[in-house]
XYZ file of C-alpha atoms in Angstrom:
140
model
C -26.864 13.617 39.120
C -24.273 12.226 36.724
C -23.472 13.978 33.513
C -22.318 11.743 30.698
C -20.233 12.804 27.786
C -20.640 11.119 24.460
C -17.883 8.809 23.371
C -16.848 9.497 19.822
C -14.923 6.910 17.913
C -12.493 8.060 15.254
C -13.761 7.953 11.703
C -12.374 5.148 9.610
C -12.200 5.402 5.856
C -11.899 1.647 5.566
C -14.124 -0.981 7.116
C -11.121 -3.130 7.899
C -7.596 -2.185 8.783
C -4.750 -4.376 7.519
C -3.473 -5.377 10.963
C -2.895 -9.040 10.062
C -1.234 -7.962 6.788
C 1.100 -5.727 8.810
C 2.130 -8.707 10.941
C 2.698 -10.637 7.720
C 5.057 -7.902 6.455
C 6.932 -8.036 9.754
C 7.376 -11.819 9.484
C 8.944 -11.290 6.048
C 11.147 -8.496 7.454
C 10.046 -6.086 4.737
C 12.053 -2.878 4.529
C 11.509 0.035 2.173
C 8.466 1.556 0.545
C 5.121 -0.172 0.995
C 2.524 0.718 -1.617
C -0.824 0.515 0.159
C -4.355 1.742 -0.271
C -4.796 5.318 0.948
C -6.784 4.299 4.056
C -4.007 1.883 5.061
C -1.235 4.498 5.113
C -1.554 5.465 8.767
C -1.517 1.869 9.954
C 1.520 1.094 7.804
C 3.382 4.154 9.092
C 2.470 3.488 12.731
C 3.487 -0.153 12.511
C 6.548 0.071 10.322
C 8.382 3.348 10.831
C 11.342 3.742 10.317
C 11.700 0.530 8.290
C 8.719 1.279 6.072
C 7.815 4.320 4.065
C 4.536 4.547 2.199
C 3.650 5.652 -1.302
C 0.435 7.285 -0.033
C 0.045 8.001 3.648
C -3.677 8.579 4.027
C -3.487 12.321 4.664
C -5.707 13.251 1.752
C -5.036 16.986 2.029
C -1.301 16.572 1.285
C -1.770 15.622 -2.343
C -2.195 17.891 -5.327
C -4.893 17.475 -7.927
C -2.278 15.999 -10.281
C -1.274 13.397 -7.656
C -4.933 12.491 -7.094
C -5.375 12.023 -10.840
C -2.290 9.820 -10.966
C -3.616 7.740 -8.054
C -6.976 7.482 -9.810
C -5.145 6.213 -12.886
C -3.513 3.508 -10.792
C -6.846 2.511 -9.250
C -8.548 2.276 -12.655
C -5.679 0.482 -14.381
C -4.728 3.375 -16.678
C -1.310 3.654 -15.004
C 0.433 0.295 -15.529
C 2.216 -1.707 -12.846
C 5.612 -1.021 -14.422
C 5.102 2.732 -13.863
C 4.073 2.207 -10.234
C 7.184 0.091 -9.650
C 9.389 2.620 -11.430
C 8.021 5.522 -9.351
C 8.165 3.938 -5.866
C 10.321 0.796 -6.126
C 8.014 -0.866 -3.587
C 9.203 -3.574 -1.247
C 5.575 -4.712 -0.891
C 2.000 -3.959 -1.899
C -0.862 -4.003 0.640
C -4.125 -3.582 -1.230
C -7.855 -3.780 -0.858
C -8.426 -6.315 -3.626
C -11.717 -4.721 -4.691
C -10.743 -1.050 -4.513
C -7.457 -1.703 -6.330
C -8.644 -4.590 -8.523
C -6.672 -3.572 -11.674
C -3.424 -3.241 -9.731
C -4.021 -6.483 -7.807
C -4.758 -8.288 -11.091
C -1.600 -6.877 -12.699
C 0.440 -8.058 -9.712
C -1.142 -11.519 -9.876
C -0.095 -11.838 -13.529
C 3.407 -10.435 -13.087
C 6.333 -12.853 -12.914
C 8.134 -10.355 -10.641
C 5.545 -10.443 -7.817
C 3.928 -13.151 -5.698
C 0.798 -13.174 -3.573
C 1.885 -13.979 -0.034
C -1.220 -13.025 1.948
C -4.962 -12.820 1.264
C -7.665 -12.400 3.891
C -10.851 -10.366 4.245
C -10.300 -8.663 0.891
C -6.767 -7.520 1.725
C -3.885 -8.865 -0.348
C -0.116 -8.588 0.033
C 2.322 -8.984 -2.824
C 6.066 -9.318 -2.329
C 8.797 -9.498 -4.964
C 9.662 -12.997 -6.147
C 13.350 -12.012 -6.059
C 15.144 -9.575 -3.829
C 14.460 -5.992 -4.884
C 17.987 -5.543 -6.248
C 17.552 -8.568 -8.512
C 13.911 -7.998 -9.443
C 13.354 -7.289 -13.133
C 11.475 -4.042 -13.523
C 12.520 -2.685 -10.146
C 13.982 0.773 -10.282
C 17.539 1.099 -9.005
C 18.043 2.769 -5.637
């Protein structure tokens, strides 16, 4: 008599992981902070460490109520793009275009950022100029 054990798959907070977007970042040799959706943090860390750091890493328990409120403000468009750039000086954005619609729209209208990847609802924005030259980028 064989006894089977159930196979449990890990829980995903996102229906799709940004694996192709990660390869895109690699092709562009991105280095620095990547601002990504919360559920993408683990994938970005696993794929890019030590070259990439993340603004939010997906470990929900690490963040204070104030940080959650700030993130909520970004997701709803209350916190403007210029503040996000000032806080993290991102080298790239990897976003779920629906979940982060206000931020994705702000990036699409910004002369400092360009859409370089879009597939399955995931978008990647990179600076039009190098980060040192980019207007609105915080100094290192």
